CSV table of C-alpha atoms and ligand atoms in Angstrom, one decimal:
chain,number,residue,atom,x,y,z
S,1,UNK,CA,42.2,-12.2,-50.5
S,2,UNK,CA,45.6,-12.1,-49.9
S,3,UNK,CA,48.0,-13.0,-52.5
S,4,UNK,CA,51.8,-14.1,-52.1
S,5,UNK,CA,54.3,-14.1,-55.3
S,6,UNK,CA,56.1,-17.3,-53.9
S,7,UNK,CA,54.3,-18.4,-50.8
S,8,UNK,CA,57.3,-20.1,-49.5
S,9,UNK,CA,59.8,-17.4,-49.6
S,10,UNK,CA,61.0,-16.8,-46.8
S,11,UNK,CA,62.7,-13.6,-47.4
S,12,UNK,CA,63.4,-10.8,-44.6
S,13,UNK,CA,62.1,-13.5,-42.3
S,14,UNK,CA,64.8,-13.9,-39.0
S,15,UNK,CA,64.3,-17.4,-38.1
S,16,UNK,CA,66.4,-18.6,-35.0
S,17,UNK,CA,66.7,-22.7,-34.6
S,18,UNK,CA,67.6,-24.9,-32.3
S,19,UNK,CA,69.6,-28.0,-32.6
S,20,UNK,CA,70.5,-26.5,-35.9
S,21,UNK,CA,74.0,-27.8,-35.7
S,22,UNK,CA,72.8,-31.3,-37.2
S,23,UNK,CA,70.1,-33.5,-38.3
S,24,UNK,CA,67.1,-32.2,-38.6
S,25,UNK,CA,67.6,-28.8,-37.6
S,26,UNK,CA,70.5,-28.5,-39.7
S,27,UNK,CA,68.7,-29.5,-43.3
S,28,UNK,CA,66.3,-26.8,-41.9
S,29,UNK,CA,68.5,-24.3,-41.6
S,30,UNK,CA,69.7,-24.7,-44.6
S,31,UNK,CA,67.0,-24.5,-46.6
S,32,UNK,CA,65.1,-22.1,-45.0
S,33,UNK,CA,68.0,-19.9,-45.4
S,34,UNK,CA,67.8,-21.1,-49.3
S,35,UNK,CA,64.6,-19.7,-49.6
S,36,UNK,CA,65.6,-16.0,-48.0
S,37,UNK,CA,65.2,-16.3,-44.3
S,38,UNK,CA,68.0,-14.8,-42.1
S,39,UNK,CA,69.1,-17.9,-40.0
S,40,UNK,CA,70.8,-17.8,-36.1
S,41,UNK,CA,71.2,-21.9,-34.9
S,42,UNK,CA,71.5,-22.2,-31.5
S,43,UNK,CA,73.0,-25.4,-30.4
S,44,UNK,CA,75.5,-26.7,-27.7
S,45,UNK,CA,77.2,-28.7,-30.6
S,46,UNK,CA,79.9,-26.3,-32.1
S,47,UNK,CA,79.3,-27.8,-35.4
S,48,UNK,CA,76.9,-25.0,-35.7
S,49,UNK,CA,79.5,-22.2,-36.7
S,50,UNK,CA,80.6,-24.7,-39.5
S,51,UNK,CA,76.8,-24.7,-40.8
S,52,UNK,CA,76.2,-21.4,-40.2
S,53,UNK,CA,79.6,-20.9,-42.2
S,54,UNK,CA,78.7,-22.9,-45.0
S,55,UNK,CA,75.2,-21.3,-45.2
S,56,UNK,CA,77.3,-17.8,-45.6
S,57,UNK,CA,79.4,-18.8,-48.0
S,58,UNK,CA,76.9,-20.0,-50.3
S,59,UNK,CA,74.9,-16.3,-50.5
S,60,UNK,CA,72.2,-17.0,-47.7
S,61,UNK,CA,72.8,-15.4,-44.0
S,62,UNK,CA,72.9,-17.3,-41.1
S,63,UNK,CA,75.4,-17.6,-37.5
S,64,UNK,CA,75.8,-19.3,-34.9
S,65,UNK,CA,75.5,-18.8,-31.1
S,66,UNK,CA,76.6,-21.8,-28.7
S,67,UNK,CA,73.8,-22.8,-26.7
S,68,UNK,CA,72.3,-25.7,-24.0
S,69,UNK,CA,68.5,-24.7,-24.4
S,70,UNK,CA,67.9,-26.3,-20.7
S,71,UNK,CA,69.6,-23.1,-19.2
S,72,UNK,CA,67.9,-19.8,-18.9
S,73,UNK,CA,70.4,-17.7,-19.0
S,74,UNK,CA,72.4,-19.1,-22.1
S,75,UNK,CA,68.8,-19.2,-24.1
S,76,UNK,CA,68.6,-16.0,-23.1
S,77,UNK,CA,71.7,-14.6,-24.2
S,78,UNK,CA,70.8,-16.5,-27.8
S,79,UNK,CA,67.7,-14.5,-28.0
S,80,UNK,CA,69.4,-11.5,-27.1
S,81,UNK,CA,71.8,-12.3,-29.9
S,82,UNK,CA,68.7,-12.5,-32.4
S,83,UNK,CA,67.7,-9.0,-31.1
S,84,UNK,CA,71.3,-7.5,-31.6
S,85,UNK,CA,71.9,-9.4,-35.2
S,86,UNK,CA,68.7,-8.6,-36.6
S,87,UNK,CA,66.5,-6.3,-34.3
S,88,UNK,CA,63.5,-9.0,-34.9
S,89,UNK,CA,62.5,-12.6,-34.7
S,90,UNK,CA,59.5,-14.0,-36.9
S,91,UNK,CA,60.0,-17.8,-36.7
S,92,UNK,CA,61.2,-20.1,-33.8
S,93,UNK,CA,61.9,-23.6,-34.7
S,94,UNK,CA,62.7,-26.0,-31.4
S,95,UNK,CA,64.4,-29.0,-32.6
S,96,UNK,CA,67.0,-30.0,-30.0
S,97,UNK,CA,66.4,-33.2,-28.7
S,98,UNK,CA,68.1,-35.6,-27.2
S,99,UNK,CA,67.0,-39.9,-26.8
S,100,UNK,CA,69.0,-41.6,-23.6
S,101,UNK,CA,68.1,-45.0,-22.5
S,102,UNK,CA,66.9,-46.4,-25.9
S,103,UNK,CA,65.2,-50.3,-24.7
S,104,UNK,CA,65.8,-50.1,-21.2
S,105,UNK,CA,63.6,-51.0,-18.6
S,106,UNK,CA,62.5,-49.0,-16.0
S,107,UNK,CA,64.8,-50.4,-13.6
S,108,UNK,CA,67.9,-50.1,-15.9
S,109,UNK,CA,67.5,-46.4,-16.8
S,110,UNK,CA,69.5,-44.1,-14.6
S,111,UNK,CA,67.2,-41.4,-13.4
S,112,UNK,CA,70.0,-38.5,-14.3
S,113,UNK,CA,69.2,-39.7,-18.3
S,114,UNK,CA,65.4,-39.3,-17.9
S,115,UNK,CA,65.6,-36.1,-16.1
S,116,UNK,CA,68.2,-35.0,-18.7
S,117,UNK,CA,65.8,-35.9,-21.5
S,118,UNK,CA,63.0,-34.1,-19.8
S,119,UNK,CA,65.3,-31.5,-19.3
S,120,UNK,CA,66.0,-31.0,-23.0
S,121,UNK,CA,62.8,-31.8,-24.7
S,122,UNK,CA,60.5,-30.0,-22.8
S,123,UNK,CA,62.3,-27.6,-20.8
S,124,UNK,CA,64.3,-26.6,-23.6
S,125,UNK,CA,61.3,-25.4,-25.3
S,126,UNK,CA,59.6,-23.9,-22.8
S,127,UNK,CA,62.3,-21.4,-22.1
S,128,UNK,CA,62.8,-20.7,-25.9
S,129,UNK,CA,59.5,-20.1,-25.4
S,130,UNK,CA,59.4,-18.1,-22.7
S,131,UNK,CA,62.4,-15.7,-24.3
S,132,UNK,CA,61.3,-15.3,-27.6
S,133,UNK,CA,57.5,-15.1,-27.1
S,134,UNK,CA,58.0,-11.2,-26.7
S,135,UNK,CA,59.9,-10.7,-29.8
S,136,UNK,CA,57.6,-12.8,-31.6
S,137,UNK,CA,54.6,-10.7,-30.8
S,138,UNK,CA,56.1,-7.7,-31.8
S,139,UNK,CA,56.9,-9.5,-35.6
S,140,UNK,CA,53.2,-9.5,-35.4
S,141,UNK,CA,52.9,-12.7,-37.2
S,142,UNK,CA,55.1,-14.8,-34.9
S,143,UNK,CA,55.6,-18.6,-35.7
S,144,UNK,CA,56.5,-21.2,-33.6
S,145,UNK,CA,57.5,-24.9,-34.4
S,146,UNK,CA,57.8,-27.4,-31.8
S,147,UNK,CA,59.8,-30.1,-32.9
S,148,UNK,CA,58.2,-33.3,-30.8
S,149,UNK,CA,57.8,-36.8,-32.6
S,150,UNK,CA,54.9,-39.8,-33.1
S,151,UNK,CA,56.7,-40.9,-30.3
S,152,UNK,CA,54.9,-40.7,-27.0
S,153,UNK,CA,52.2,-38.9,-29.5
S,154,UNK,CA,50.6,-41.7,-31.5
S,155,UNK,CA,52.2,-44.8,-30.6
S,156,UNK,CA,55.4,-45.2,-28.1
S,157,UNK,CA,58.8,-45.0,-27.9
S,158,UNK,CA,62.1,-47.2,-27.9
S,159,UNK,CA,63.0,-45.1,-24.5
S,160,UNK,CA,60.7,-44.1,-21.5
S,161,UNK,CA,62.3,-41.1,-21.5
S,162,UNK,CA,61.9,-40.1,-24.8
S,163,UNK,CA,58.1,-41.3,-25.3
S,164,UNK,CA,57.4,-39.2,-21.9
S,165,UNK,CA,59.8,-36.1,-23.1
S,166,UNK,CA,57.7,-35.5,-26.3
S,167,UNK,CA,54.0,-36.4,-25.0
S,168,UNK,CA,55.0,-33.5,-22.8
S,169,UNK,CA,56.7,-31.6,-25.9
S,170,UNK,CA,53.2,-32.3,-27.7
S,171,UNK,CA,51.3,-30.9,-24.9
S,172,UNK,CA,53.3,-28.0,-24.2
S,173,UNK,CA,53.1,-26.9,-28.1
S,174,UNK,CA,49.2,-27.5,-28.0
S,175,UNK,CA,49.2,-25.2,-25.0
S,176,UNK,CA,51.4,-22.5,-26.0
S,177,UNK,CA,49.5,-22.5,-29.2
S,178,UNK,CA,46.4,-21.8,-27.1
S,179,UNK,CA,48.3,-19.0,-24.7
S,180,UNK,CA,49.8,-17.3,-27.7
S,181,UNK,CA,47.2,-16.8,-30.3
S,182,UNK,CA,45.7,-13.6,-28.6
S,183,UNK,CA,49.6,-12.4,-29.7
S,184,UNK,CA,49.2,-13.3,-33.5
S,185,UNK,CA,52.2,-16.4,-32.5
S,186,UNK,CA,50.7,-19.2,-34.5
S,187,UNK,CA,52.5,-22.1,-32.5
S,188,UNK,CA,52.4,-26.2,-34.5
S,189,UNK,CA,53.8,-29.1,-33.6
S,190,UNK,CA,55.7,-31.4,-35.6
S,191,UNK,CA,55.8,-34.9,-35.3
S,192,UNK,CA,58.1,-36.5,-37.5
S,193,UNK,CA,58.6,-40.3,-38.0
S,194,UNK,CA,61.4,-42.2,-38.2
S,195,UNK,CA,64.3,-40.1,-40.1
S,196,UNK,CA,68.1,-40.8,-40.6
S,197,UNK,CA,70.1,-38.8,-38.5
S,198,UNK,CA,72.5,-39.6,-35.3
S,199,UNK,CA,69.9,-40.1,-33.3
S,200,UNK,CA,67.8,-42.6,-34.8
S,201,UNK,CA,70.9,-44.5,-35.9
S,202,UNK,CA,72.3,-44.8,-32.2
S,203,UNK,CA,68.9,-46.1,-31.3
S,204,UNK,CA,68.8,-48.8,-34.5
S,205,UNK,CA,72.4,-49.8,-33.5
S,206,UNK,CA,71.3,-50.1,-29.4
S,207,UNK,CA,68.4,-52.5,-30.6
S,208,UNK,CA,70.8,-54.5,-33.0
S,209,UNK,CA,73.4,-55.0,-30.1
S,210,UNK,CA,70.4,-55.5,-27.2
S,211,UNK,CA,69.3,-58.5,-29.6
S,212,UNK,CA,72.1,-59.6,-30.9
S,213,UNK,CA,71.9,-59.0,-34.7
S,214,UNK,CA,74.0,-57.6,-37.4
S,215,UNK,CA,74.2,-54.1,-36.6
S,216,UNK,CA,75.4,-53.3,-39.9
S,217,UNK,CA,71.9,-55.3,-41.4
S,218,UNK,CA,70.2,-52.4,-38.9
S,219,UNK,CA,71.7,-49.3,-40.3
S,220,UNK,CA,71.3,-50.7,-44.1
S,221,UNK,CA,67.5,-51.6,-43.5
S,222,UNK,CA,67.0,-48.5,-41.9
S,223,UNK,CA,68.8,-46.4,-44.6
S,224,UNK,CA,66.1,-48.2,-46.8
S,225,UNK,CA,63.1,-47.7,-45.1
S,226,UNK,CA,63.3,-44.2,-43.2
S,227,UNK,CA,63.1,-41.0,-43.9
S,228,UNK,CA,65.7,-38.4,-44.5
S,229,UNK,CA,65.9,-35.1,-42.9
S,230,UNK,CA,65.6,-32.9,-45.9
S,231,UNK,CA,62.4,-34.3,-46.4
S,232,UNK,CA,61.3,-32.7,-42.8
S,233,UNK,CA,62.9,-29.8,-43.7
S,234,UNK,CA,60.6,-29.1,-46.7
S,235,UNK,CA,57.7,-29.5,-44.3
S,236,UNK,CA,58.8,-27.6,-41.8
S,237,UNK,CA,60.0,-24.4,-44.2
S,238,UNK,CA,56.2,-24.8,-45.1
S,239,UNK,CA,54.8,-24.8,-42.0
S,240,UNK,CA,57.2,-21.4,-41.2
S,241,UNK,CA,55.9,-19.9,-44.7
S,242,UNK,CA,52.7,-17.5,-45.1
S,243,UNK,CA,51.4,-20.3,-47.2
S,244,UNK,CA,50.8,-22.4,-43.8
S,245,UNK,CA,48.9,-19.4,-42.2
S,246,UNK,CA,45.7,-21.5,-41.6
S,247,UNK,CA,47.8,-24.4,-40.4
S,248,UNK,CA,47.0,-25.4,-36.9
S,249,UNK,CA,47.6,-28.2,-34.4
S,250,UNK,CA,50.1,-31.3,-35.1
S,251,UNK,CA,51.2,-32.2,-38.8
S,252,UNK,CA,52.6,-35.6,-38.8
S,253,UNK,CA,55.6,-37.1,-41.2
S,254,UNK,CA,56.7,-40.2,-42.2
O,1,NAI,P1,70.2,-35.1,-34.0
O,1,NAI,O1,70.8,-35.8,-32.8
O,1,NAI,O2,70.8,-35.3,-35.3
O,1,NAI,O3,70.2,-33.5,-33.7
O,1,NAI,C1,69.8,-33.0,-32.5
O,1,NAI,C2,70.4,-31.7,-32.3
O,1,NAI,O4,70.0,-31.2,-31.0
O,1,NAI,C3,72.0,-31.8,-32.2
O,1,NAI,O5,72.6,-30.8,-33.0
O,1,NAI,C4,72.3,-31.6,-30.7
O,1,NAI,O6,73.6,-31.0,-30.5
O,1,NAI,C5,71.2,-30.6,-30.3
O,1,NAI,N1,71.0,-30.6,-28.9
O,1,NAI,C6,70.8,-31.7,-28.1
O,1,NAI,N2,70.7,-31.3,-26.8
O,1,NAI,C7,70.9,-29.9,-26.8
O,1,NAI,C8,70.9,-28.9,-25.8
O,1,NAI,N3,70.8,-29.3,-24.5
O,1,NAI,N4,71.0,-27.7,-26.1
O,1,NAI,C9,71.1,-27.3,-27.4
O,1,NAI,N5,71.1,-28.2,-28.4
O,1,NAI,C10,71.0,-29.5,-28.1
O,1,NAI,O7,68.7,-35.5,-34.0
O,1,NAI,P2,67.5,-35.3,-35.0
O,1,NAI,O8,67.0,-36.6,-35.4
O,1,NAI,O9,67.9,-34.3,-36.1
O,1,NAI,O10,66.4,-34.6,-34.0
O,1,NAI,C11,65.9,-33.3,-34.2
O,1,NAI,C12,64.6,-33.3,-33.5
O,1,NAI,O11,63.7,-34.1,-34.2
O,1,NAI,C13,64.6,-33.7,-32.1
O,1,NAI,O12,63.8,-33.0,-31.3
O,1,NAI,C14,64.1,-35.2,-32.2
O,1,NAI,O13,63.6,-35.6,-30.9
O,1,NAI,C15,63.1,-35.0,-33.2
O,1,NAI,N6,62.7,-36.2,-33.9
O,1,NAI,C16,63.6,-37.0,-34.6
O,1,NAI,C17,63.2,-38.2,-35.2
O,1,NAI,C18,64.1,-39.1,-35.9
O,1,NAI,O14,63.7,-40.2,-36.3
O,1,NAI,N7,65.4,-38.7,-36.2
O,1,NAI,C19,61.8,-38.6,-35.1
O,1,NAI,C20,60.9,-37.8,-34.4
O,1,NAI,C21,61.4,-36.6,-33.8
């Protein structure tokens, strides 16, 4: 049996993350890089050099490279950047997203904002996929997280787009899981619930203004009642650790 002296360090482990610049991905970053793990956000935000800063200045190890995840090349050059920092990649956390066209009907929502969504949610992790598979293999106990949601999983969405982006996000994680296991890549998806961050908030305040109520009632009650990203962050920086070895399939949050 294999032992571990702290099954959730995370040390010498290079972990690159998108959508790390913020939100989710950020509180994931951060810890992760808490618990040892050599972090590299990629993110088209450029708040990502100030967390990647702030993760540096507090002992851990982590930078930034500036990247949209829909285009090859630029995801390629971020995995490239991996290979030049580090020499390795272990763990690959997907977690840019995007929501457009929160409560509007088909006829409203332009099709440049669904196709954009698509673009980002699924396409995105596809060619992170696609780049970082081979470096993964070679770490010999690659791990890949697919950040989707219980949106378009268990139940719908607020946007088309979105509930059709990460049905798709879900399948494509349940199938790369399949395609990569003969590489030793465990792949999981995530499906979080409904967390604090930008994007949730925009989508609380759309529905406030769409009905007419107090939109500063919406952000209070969902302060209250949701979730906060940290909290997805633990589960994650489990689902990345050796102690989540047997883990398969979709783990759901709150
Ligand atoms: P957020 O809006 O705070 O963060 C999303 C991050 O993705 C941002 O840093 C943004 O710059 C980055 N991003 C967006 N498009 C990008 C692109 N083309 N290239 C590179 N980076 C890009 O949102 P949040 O909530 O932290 O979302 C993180 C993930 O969790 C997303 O995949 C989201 O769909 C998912 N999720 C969030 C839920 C919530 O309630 N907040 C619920 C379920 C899933």
């Amino acid at each position: 049996m294999t032992t571990f002296a702290n099954p959730l360090d995370l040390s010498n482990k290079v972990m690159l993350i998108t959508g790390g610049a913020q939100g989710i991905g950020e509180a994931t970053a951060r810890l992760c890089a808490e618990r040892g793990a050599r972090v590299v956000i990629g993110d088209f935000n450029p708040r990502g050099e100030e967390v990647a800063h702030s993760i540096t200045e507090a002992g851990g190890s982590a930078a930034f490279v500036q990247t949209d995840v829909r285009d090859d090349a630029q995801v390629a050059a971020m995995v490239d950047k991996v290979r030049t920092l580090h020499g390795r990649l272990d763990i690959l956390v997907c977690a840019a997203g995007v929501l457009k066209g929160p409560y509007m009907q088909p006829e409203e929502l332009p099709i440049e904002e669904f196709v954009m969504t698509i673009d980002v949610n699924i396409k995105g992790v596809f060619l992170c996929a696609r780049h970082a598979a081979p470096l993964l293999e070679q770490s010999g106990n690659g791990v890949m997280i697919v950040v989707a949601s219980g949106a378009g999983v268990i139940g719908p969405s607020s946007s088309l787009a979105y509930g059709a982006s990460k049905g798709g996000a879900n399948g494509l994680g349940m199938t790369l899981a399949n395609h990569l296991k003969g590489r030793n890549i465990r792949v999981n998806t995530l499906a979080p619930g409904n967390i604090v961050t930008d994007m949730k908030m925009s989508v609380e305040i759309a529905g406030a203004q769409r009905e007419g109520r107090s939109v500063n009632d919406a952000i209070a009650k969902a302060q209250q009642e949701y979730g906060v990203p940290e909290g997805v962050a633990r589960v994650i920086a489990f689902m990345v650790s050796p102690e989540a070895d047997y883990l398969r399939g979709v783990v759901f949050t709150r």
